[in-house]
Amino acid sequence: MSQQKILIIPGDGIGAEVTEWGKQALQAIGEIFGHRFTFDYALLGHAAIEATGSPLPEETLAKARESAAILFGAIGHPKYDNDPSAKVRPEQGLLGLRKALGLYCNIRPIQLFDELIGASSLKPEVLRGADILFFRELTGDVYFGQPRGRTEDGLTAYDTMIYSKYEVERIACKAFEAARLRRKKVHSVDKANVLDSSRLWRETVNEVAKDYPDVALHHMFIDTAAMALIKDPRQFDVVLTGNLFGDILTDEASQIAGSMGMLASASIGDSTGFYEPIHGSAPDIAGKGIANPMASILSAGMLLSYAFGLHAEAAAIQKAVALTLKQGWRTGDIADGNTPADRILGTAEIGKKIVENIIQVTQAVAA
Ligand code: IPM
Ligand code: MN
């Protein structure tokens, strides 16, 4: 493969600590499989506000546009969470980049590693075998709908929940395509009993479904879906939903996988794809060297697969993470009462183990 430019955007909080290991995983893959990855860095979010005054500097956008793929860390700073009046906010950087790059399709796999079945607060018998692929629409909905704002007297505020047909069609197609390669089932989640935008959503998904007669389509209201997800997660294969509902449901679903620290995501669309953990900036543990880098490493795996079509390389990353867990290594967030203290590692220590295991699992294949 020719040289591929990968842009690393560490962002805020634990972002820098975890993306370092996503990058090292990519470097190891590059060396083993003979790919030439080059890396550049850019600022986003609070880090960018501090340095430039803007959460999405022009330079970041320009670098993003000319990269083959982006590995992102996390966004957010507690300073803004308790200051609703702040006009410039870290999250605007991430949302602005999603919009500017046309990343309308956010893919979030909820993958349960056997070894972590005890790390979830849900019962093992409810979880075992759960495997869900979320398709969250990412550039529409109440996140971007206009008008939004406050009345002059400051006493009323409003956002607009809005979807156009083409926005629903394009993400629905992606979800049905993916379902075809899996268990051939799509659950579309909306609130069509109350919301007009959801009624358009449902109507459009029904139309798209006609092109996929081999895939079973179920509709579910968001409230029911929130309940069903923890009652019986195994009933779901592909879940298709809008931006806001998808934001909430995927955080909930992360508990099926044991920890937010395990979940990767890919955002794809019109141009450069964006690969990021679903966890946030975790300011409470930032800089302590204890964050779980697995979601970043698994995001690097999704990058290899979706951006470059390097499926064997992506599989090696998956296997290396699974092997590391099998060997008993944990970070604090995925340790449980039975984890011996000497098996709980910091970010760099477990990152190194995973990189070693990338080498090991690829040698096993070559041998
Ligand atoms: C996510 C995050 C973002 C979102 C925030 C940081 C803007 O929660 O990627 O799920 O709401 O989309
Ligand atoms: Mn979220």
Short mmCIF file of C-alpha atoms and ligand atoms in Angstrom, two decimals:
data_model
loop_
_atom_site.label_atom_id
_atom_site.label_comp_id
_atom_site.label_asym_id
_atom_site.label_seq_id
_atom_site.Cartn_x
_atom_site.Cartn_y
_atom_site.Cartn_z
CA MET A 1 0.00 0.00 0.00
CA SER A 2 1.29 3.49 -0.75
CA GLN A 3 1.95 5.97 2.00
CA GLN A 4 -1.13 6.81 4.08
CA LYS A 5 -1.44 9.96 6.13
CA ILE A 6 -3.19 9.48 9.44
CA LEU A 7 -4.15 12.52 11.48
CA ILE A 8 -4.10 12.08 15.25
CA ILE A 9 -6.38 14.46 17.14
CA PRO A 10 -5.85 13.76 20.83
CA GLY A 11 -8.43 16.34 21.95
CA ASP A 12 -8.98 16.75 25.69
CA GLY A 13 -8.62 14.89 28.98
CA ILE A 14 -7.45 11.29 28.56
CA GLY A 15 -7.45 11.74 24.77
CA ALA A 16 -3.68 12.16 24.48
CA GLU A 17 -2.92 9.17 26.72
CA VAL A 18 -5.17 6.77 24.85
CA THR A 19 -4.52 7.88 21.25
CA GLU A 20 -0.79 7.36 21.86
CA TRP A 21 -1.58 3.64 22.08
CA GLY A 22 -3.93 3.64 19.13
CA LYS A 23 -1.05 5.15 17.20
CA GLN A 24 1.47 2.61 18.49
CA ALA A 25 -0.89 -0.19 17.49
CA LEU A 26 -1.05 1.28 13.97
CA GLN A 27 2.73 1.59 13.85
CA ALA A 28 3.14 -2.04 14.87
CA ILE A 29 0.67 -3.12 12.18
CA GLY A 30 2.51 -0.96 9.62
CA GLU A 31 5.83 -2.60 10.44
CA ILE A 32 4.49 -6.15 10.47
CA PHE A 33 2.42 -5.92 7.30
CA GLY A 34 4.66 -3.51 5.42
CA HIS A 35 2.36 -0.47 5.22
CA ARG A 36 3.66 3.07 5.30
CA PHE A 37 1.61 5.12 7.72
CA THR A 38 2.68 8.67 8.46
CA PHE A 39 1.27 10.61 11.39
CA ASP A 40 0.47 14.24 11.94
CA TYR A 41 -1.24 15.97 14.86
CA ALA A 42 -3.97 18.58 15.22
CA LEU A 43 -5.89 20.33 17.99
CA LEU A 44 -9.60 20.16 18.74
CA GLY A 45 -11.89 21.08 21.63
CA HIS A 46 -10.68 22.66 24.85
CA ALA A 47 -7.05 22.08 23.86
CA ALA A 48 -7.69 24.07 20.67
CA ILE A 49 -9.57 26.84 22.50
CA GLU A 50 -6.62 27.28 24.86
CA ALA A 51 -4.12 27.45 21.99
CA THR A 52 -6.07 29.37 19.34
CA GLY A 53 -9.37 30.61 20.79
CA SER A 54 -11.35 28.32 18.48
CA PRO A 55 -12.56 24.77 19.22
CA LEU A 56 -12.07 23.88 15.53
CA PRO A 57 -9.08 25.82 14.14
CA GLU A 58 -8.79 26.25 10.35
CA GLU A 59 -5.52 24.34 10.43
CA THR A 60 -7.22 21.30 11.96
CA LEU A 61 -9.92 21.32 9.32
CA ALA A 62 -7.36 21.65 6.53
CA LYS A 63 -5.26 18.79 7.92
CA ALA A 64 -8.38 16.66 8.39
CA ARG A 65 -9.39 17.17 4.77
CA GLU A 66 -6.04 16.09 3.40
CA SER A 67 -5.63 13.01 5.62
CA ALA A 68 -6.64 9.49 4.69
CA ALA A 69 -8.13 8.88 8.15
CA ILE A 70 -8.39 10.50 11.56
CA LEU A 71 -7.80 8.87 14.93
CA PHE A 72 -9.48 10.96 17.59
CA GLY A 73 -9.23 10.82 21.39
CA ALA A 74 -11.91 12.61 23.40
CA ILE A 75 -13.49 16.00 23.92
CA GLY A 76 -14.74 18.04 26.84
CA HIS A 77 -13.59 19.96 29.89
CA PRO A 78 -15.40 20.28 33.24
CA LYS A 79 -14.96 24.06 33.13
CA TYR A 80 -17.76 24.28 30.55
CA ASP A 81 -20.10 21.66 31.99
CA ASN A 82 -21.12 23.95 34.82
CA ASP A 83 -21.09 27.10 32.73
CA PRO A 84 -24.12 27.04 30.47
CA SER A 85 -23.42 30.63 29.43
CA ALA A 86 -20.12 29.79 27.68
CA LYS A 87 -20.52 30.65 24.01
CA VAL A 88 -17.39 28.87 22.85
CA ARG A 89 -17.42 25.19 23.89
CA PRO A 90 -15.10 22.22 23.24
CA GLU A 91 -17.94 20.07 21.84
CA GLN A 92 -18.46 22.59 19.02
CA GLY A 93 -15.10 21.42 17.67
CA LEU A 94 -16.20 17.81 17.37
CA LEU A 95 -19.67 18.63 16.06
CA GLY A 96 -18.22 21.14 13.58
CA LEU A 97 -15.74 18.60 12.26
CA ARG A 98 -18.43 15.92 11.89
CA LYS A 99 -20.53 18.35 9.90
CA ALA A 100 -17.66 19.76 7.82
CA LEU A 101 -16.48 16.28 6.82
CA GLY A 102 -20.04 15.05 6.19
CA LEU A 103 -19.66 12.17 8.66
CA TYR A 104 -23.31 11.20 8.76
CA CYS A 105 -22.85 7.55 9.66
CA ASN A 106 -21.57 6.63 13.10
CA ILE A 107 -20.96 2.92 13.55
CA ARG A 108 -20.66 1.68 17.13
CA PRO A 109 -20.12 -2.03 17.68
CA ILE A 110 -21.14 -3.37 21.09
CA GLN A 111 -18.83 -6.24 21.39
CA LEU A 112 -18.64 -8.34 24.50
CA PHE A 113 -15.34 -10.01 25.30
CA ASP A 114 -15.99 -13.25 27.22
CA GLU A 115 -13.44 -12.35 29.86
CA LEU A 116 -15.31 -9.16 30.73
CA ILE A 117 -18.69 -10.70 31.33
CA GLY A 118 -18.15 -10.13 35.07
CA ALA A 119 -17.28 -6.45 34.61
CA SER A 120 -20.82 -5.53 33.60
CA SER A 121 -23.46 -4.73 36.17
CA LEU A 122 -25.83 -6.94 34.16
CA LYS A 123 -26.19 -10.68 34.76
CA PRO A 124 -23.91 -12.93 32.67
CA GLU A 125 -26.86 -15.05 31.49
CA VAL A 126 -28.52 -11.94 30.05
CA LEU A 127 -25.33 -10.82 28.30
CA ARG A 128 -23.67 -13.93 26.96
CA GLY A 129 -23.67 -13.84 23.16
CA ALA A 130 -24.82 -10.21 22.85
CA ASP A 131 -23.39 -8.60 19.71
CA ILE A 132 -24.94 -5.36 18.47
CA LEU A 133 -23.94 -2.97 15.72
CA PHE A 134 -25.33 0.55 16.11
CA PHE A 135 -25.84 2.89 13.18
CA ARG A 136 -26.31 6.35 14.65
CA GLU A 137 -27.08 9.20 12.28
CA LEU A 138 -24.48 11.84 13.10
CA THR A 139 -24.99 15.12 11.22
CA GLY A 140 -28.69 15.82 11.61
CA ASP A 141 -31.45 15.86 14.23
CA VAL A 142 -31.71 18.19 17.19
CA TYR A 143 -27.89 18.39 17.26
CA PHE A 144 -27.85 20.63 14.20
CA GLY A 145 -31.48 21.65 13.62
CA GLN A 146 -32.29 25.34 13.18
CA PRO A 147 -33.68 27.47 14.68
CA ARG A 148 -32.19 27.04 18.08
CA GLY A 149 -31.53 29.52 20.80
CA ARG A 150 -33.17 31.62 23.48
CA THR A 151 -35.82 34.22 23.50
CA GLU A 152 -34.74 37.77 24.24
CA ASP A 153 -36.01 37.66 27.80
CA GLY A 154 -33.85 34.57 28.35
CA LEU A 155 -36.75 32.64 29.83
CA THR A 156 -37.35 30.23 26.97
CA ALA A 157 -34.91 28.11 24.98
CA TYR A 158 -35.50 25.87 22.01
CA ASP A 159 -33.88 23.36 19.66
CA THR A 160 -35.28 21.89 16.48
CA MET A 161 -35.57 18.16 15.94
CA ILE A 162 -35.47 17.77 12.18
CA TYR A 163 -34.79 15.10 9.57
CA SER A 164 -34.98 15.16 5.80
CA LYS A 165 -35.73 12.07 3.79
CA TYR A 166 -32.30 11.83 2.15
CA GLU A 167 -30.63 11.90 5.56
CA VAL A 168 -32.65 8.92 6.71
CA GLU A 169 -32.24 7.05 3.43
CA ARG A 170 -28.47 7.16 3.31
CA ILE A 171 -27.92 5.92 6.86
CA ALA A 172 -30.70 3.32 6.54
CA CYS A 173 -28.97 1.89 3.45
CA LYS A 174 -25.72 1.55 5.39
CA ALA A 175 -27.51 -0.25 8.24
CA PHE A 176 -29.30 -2.69 5.92
CA GLU A 177 -26.08 -3.39 4.01
CA ALA A 178 -24.32 -4.21 7.28
CA ALA A 179 -27.22 -6.40 8.48
CA ARG A 180 -26.92 -8.44 5.30
CA LEU A 181 -23.43 -9.46 6.35
CA ARG A 182 -24.57 -10.30 9.89
CA ARG A 183 -27.75 -11.84 11.30
CA LYS A 184 -30.01 -10.00 8.83
CA LYS A 185 -32.02 -8.05 11.36
CA VAL A 186 -32.49 -4.28 11.72
CA HIS A 187 -34.21 -2.56 14.63
CA SER A 188 -35.05 1.02 13.71
CA VAL A 189 -35.54 3.15 16.81
CA ASP A 190 -37.68 6.30 16.83
CA LYS A 191 -40.48 8.06 18.69
CA ALA A 192 -43.04 7.93 15.90
CA ASN A 193 -45.96 7.85 18.34
CA VAL A 194 -45.17 11.47 19.26
CA LEU A 195 -42.72 13.14 16.85
CA ASP A 196 -43.25 14.17 13.24
CA SER A 197 -39.55 13.81 12.45
CA SER A 198 -39.79 10.22 13.70
CA ARG A 199 -42.81 9.54 11.49
CA LEU A 200 -40.79 10.60 8.45
CA TRP A 201 -37.93 8.47 9.76
CA ARG A 202 -40.15 5.39 10.01
CA GLU A 203 -41.83 5.93 6.64
CA THR A 204 -38.43 6.30 4.96
CA VAL A 205 -36.91 3.26 6.65
CA ASN A 206 -39.91 1.20 5.49
CA GLU A 207 -39.28 2.33 1.92
CA VAL A 208 -35.57 1.53 2.07
CA ALA A 209 -36.39 -1.89 3.56
CA LYS A 210 -38.17 -2.86 0.33
CA ASP A 211 -34.74 -3.10 -1.32
CA TYR A 212 -33.60 -5.54 1.35
CA PRO A 213 -36.26 -8.26 1.49
CA ASP A 214 -33.74 -10.67 3.01
CA VAL A 215 -33.35 -8.43 6.10
CA ALA A 216 -36.02 -8.45 8.83
CA LEU A 217 -37.03 -4.94 9.92
CA HIS A 218 -38.48 -4.16 13.35
CA HIS A 219 -39.50 -0.74 14.59
CA MET A 220 -39.16 0.16 18.23
CA PHE A 221 -39.89 3.31 20.19
CA ILE A 222 -36.89 4.81 21.96
CA ASP A 223 -38.34 4.27 25.43
CA THR A 224 -39.03 0.60 24.72
CA ALA A 225 -35.60 0.21 23.14
CA ALA A 226 -33.90 1.66 26.21
CA MET A 227 -35.66 -0.94 28.31
CA ALA A 228 -35.23 -3.86 25.90
CA LEU A 229 -31.52 -3.22 25.55
CA ILE A 230 -30.78 -4.20 29.12
CA LYS A 231 -33.64 -6.67 29.50
CA ASP A 232 -32.61 -8.82 26.55
CA PRO A 233 -29.70 -7.41 24.52
CA ARG A 234 -29.38 -10.59 22.47
CA GLN A 235 -32.51 -9.79 20.48
CA PHE A 236 -30.64 -6.99 18.66
CA ASP A 237 -28.40 -7.33 15.64
CA VAL A 238 -28.20 -3.96 13.81
CA VAL A 239 -29.79 -0.95 15.50
CA LEU A 240 -30.52 2.08 13.31
CA THR A 241 -31.38 5.38 14.95
CA GLY A 242 -31.10 9.15 14.92
CA ASN A 243 -28.41 11.33 16.42
CA LEU A 244 -29.85 12.04 19.88
CA PHE A 245 -31.41 8.64 20.49
CA GLY A 246 -28.21 7.01 19.27
CA ASP A 247 -26.09 9.10 21.61
CA ILE A 248 -28.11 7.94 24.59
CA LEU A 249 -28.61 4.31 23.59
CA THR A 250 -24.93 3.69 22.83
CA ASP A 251 -23.83 4.95 26.24
CA GLU A 252 -26.40 2.63 27.77
CA ALA A 253 -25.25 -0.24 25.56
CA SER A 254 -21.64 0.29 26.62
CA GLN A 255 -22.58 -1.36 29.90
CA ILE A 256 -23.30 -4.54 27.98
CA ALA A 257 -19.61 -4.54 27.03
CA GLY A 258 -18.57 -3.93 30.63
CA SER A 259 -17.10 -0.46 30.25
CA MET A 260 -17.13 2.60 28.03
CA GLY A 261 -13.38 2.06 27.94
CA MET A 262 -13.84 -0.85 25.53
CA LEU A 263 -15.95 0.69 22.82
CA ALA A 264 -14.69 1.95 19.50
CA SER A 265 -16.52 3.79 16.77
CA ALA A 266 -16.18 4.77 13.14
CA SER A 267 -17.77 7.86 11.62
CA ILE A 268 -17.92 7.74 7.87
CA GLY A 269 -19.59 9.72 5.13
CA ASP A 270 -18.59 11.94 2.28
CA SER A 271 -14.84 12.24 2.89
CA THR A 272 -12.14 11.41 5.44
CA GLY A 273 -13.40 9.00 8.11
CA PHE A 274 -13.07 9.61 11.80
CA TYR A 275 -12.28 6.88 14.33
CA GLU A 276 -12.83 7.42 18.01
CA PRO A 277 -13.63 5.74 21.31
CA ILE A 278 -17.17 6.37 22.50
CA HIS A 279 -15.91 7.33 25.96
CA GLY A 280 -15.46 10.94 26.92
CA SER A 281 -12.49 12.94 28.16
CA ALA A 282 -12.79 11.52 31.73
CA PRO A 283 -11.29 14.61 33.42
CA ASP A 284 -11.32 12.84 36.79
CA ILE A 285 -8.59 10.44 35.68
CA ALA A 286 -6.85 12.53 33.00
CA GLY A 287 -3.08 12.66 33.33
CA LYS A 288 -2.99 9.86 35.90
CA GLY A 289 -1.87 7.20 33.44
CA ILE A 290 -4.69 4.82 34.35
CA ALA A 291 -7.11 5.30 31.42
CA ASN A 292 -8.03 2.25 29.37
CA PRO A 293 -6.48 2.56 25.88
CA MET A 294 -8.42 -0.39 24.45
CA ALA A 295 -11.20 1.67 22.89
CA SER A 296 -8.60 3.78 21.09
CA ILE A 297 -6.70 0.69 19.94
CA LEU A 298 -9.95 -0.92 18.75
CA SER A 299 -10.81 2.35 16.98
CA ALA A 300 -7.45 2.08 15.21
CA GLY A 301 -8.63 -1.40 14.16
CA MET A 302 -11.84 0.03 12.72
CA LEU A 303 -9.75 2.65 10.91
CA LEU A 304 -7.69 -0.07 9.22
CA SER A 305 -10.80 -1.88 8.14
CA TYR A 306 -13.07 0.99 7.05
CA ALA A 307 -10.52 3.52 5.77
CA PHE A 308 -8.05 1.18 4.12
CA GLY A 309 -9.89 -2.13 3.69
CA LEU A 310 -7.14 -3.83 5.73
CA HIS A 311 -9.31 -6.51 7.29
CA ALA A 312 -6.60 -8.98 8.30
CA GLU A 313 -4.75 -6.15 10.02
CA ALA A 314 -7.93 -5.08 11.84
CA ALA A 315 -8.51 -8.68 12.91
CA ALA A 316 -4.99 -8.80 14.37
CA ILE A 317 -5.83 -5.83 16.59
CA GLN A 318 -9.02 -7.51 17.77
CA LYS A 319 -7.16 -10.71 18.54
CA ALA A 320 -4.41 -8.88 20.39
CA VAL A 321 -6.92 -7.12 22.64
CA ALA A 322 -8.77 -10.40 23.27
CA LEU A 323 -5.48 -12.16 24.07
CA THR A 324 -4.46 -9.42 26.50
CA LEU A 325 -7.75 -9.87 28.35
CA LYS A 326 -7.33 -13.64 28.28
CA GLN A 327 -3.90 -13.27 29.83
CA GLY A 328 -5.70 -11.56 32.70
CA TRP A 329 -4.45 -8.02 32.18
CA ARG A 330 -6.92 -5.27 33.08
CA THR A 331 -7.15 -1.55 33.58
CA GLY A 332 -9.04 -0.34 36.65
CA ASP A 333 -12.32 0.27 34.81
CA ILE A 334 -12.63 -3.36 33.70
CA ALA A 335 -11.25 -5.03 36.82
CA ASP A 336 -13.69 -6.73 39.14
CA GLY A 337 -13.58 -8.14 42.66
CA ASN A 338 -11.73 -11.23 41.42
CA THR A 339 -8.94 -9.36 39.60
CA PRO A 340 -5.61 -9.76 41.46
CA ALA A 341 -4.06 -6.36 42.18
CA ASP A 342 -0.92 -7.20 40.18
CA ARG A 343 -3.00 -7.73 37.05
CA ILE A 344 -4.33 -4.18 37.06
CA LEU A 345 -2.13 -2.07 34.82
CA GLY A 346 -1.82 1.56 33.80
CA THR A 347 -2.37 2.91 30.30
CA ALA A 348 1.21 2.52 29.07
CA GLU A 349 1.76 -0.90 30.65
CA ILE A 350 -1.35 -2.43 29.12
CA GLY A 351 -0.71 -0.57 25.86
CA LYS A 352 2.69 -2.27 25.64
CA LYS A 353 1.15 -5.68 26.33
CA ILE A 354 -1.33 -5.17 23.51
CA VAL A 355 1.37 -4.08 21.07
CA GLU A 356 3.44 -7.17 22.03
CA ASN A 357 0.36 -9.28 21.47
CA ILE A 358 -0.15 -7.75 18.02
CA ILE A 359 3.29 -9.07 17.16
CA GLN A 360 2.49 -12.42 18.77
CA VAL A 361 -0.88 -13.00 17.05
CA THR A 362 0.51 -12.04 13.64
CA GLN A 363 3.51 -14.36 14.09
CA ALA A 364 1.11 -17.17 14.96
CA VAL A 365 -0.65 -16.52 11.63
CA ALA A 366 2.62 -16.39 9.69
CA ALA A 367 3.99 -19.58 11.30
C1 IPM B 1 -20.50 11.18 21.56
C2 IPM B 1 -20.38 12.37 22.49
C3 IPM B 1 -20.66 13.63 21.71
C4 IPM B 1 -22.07 13.56 21.18
C5 IPM B 1 -20.45 14.95 22.50
C6 IPM B 1 -19.07 15.02 23.12
C7 IPM B 1 -20.71 16.15 21.65
O1 IPM B 1 -21.22 12.22 23.58
O2 IPM B 1 -19.72 11.11 20.59
O3 IPM B 1 -21.33 10.31 21.79
O4 IPM B 1 -23.03 13.91 21.89
O5 IPM B 1 -22.23 13.16 20.04
MN MN B 2 -22.27 10.33 23.64
#
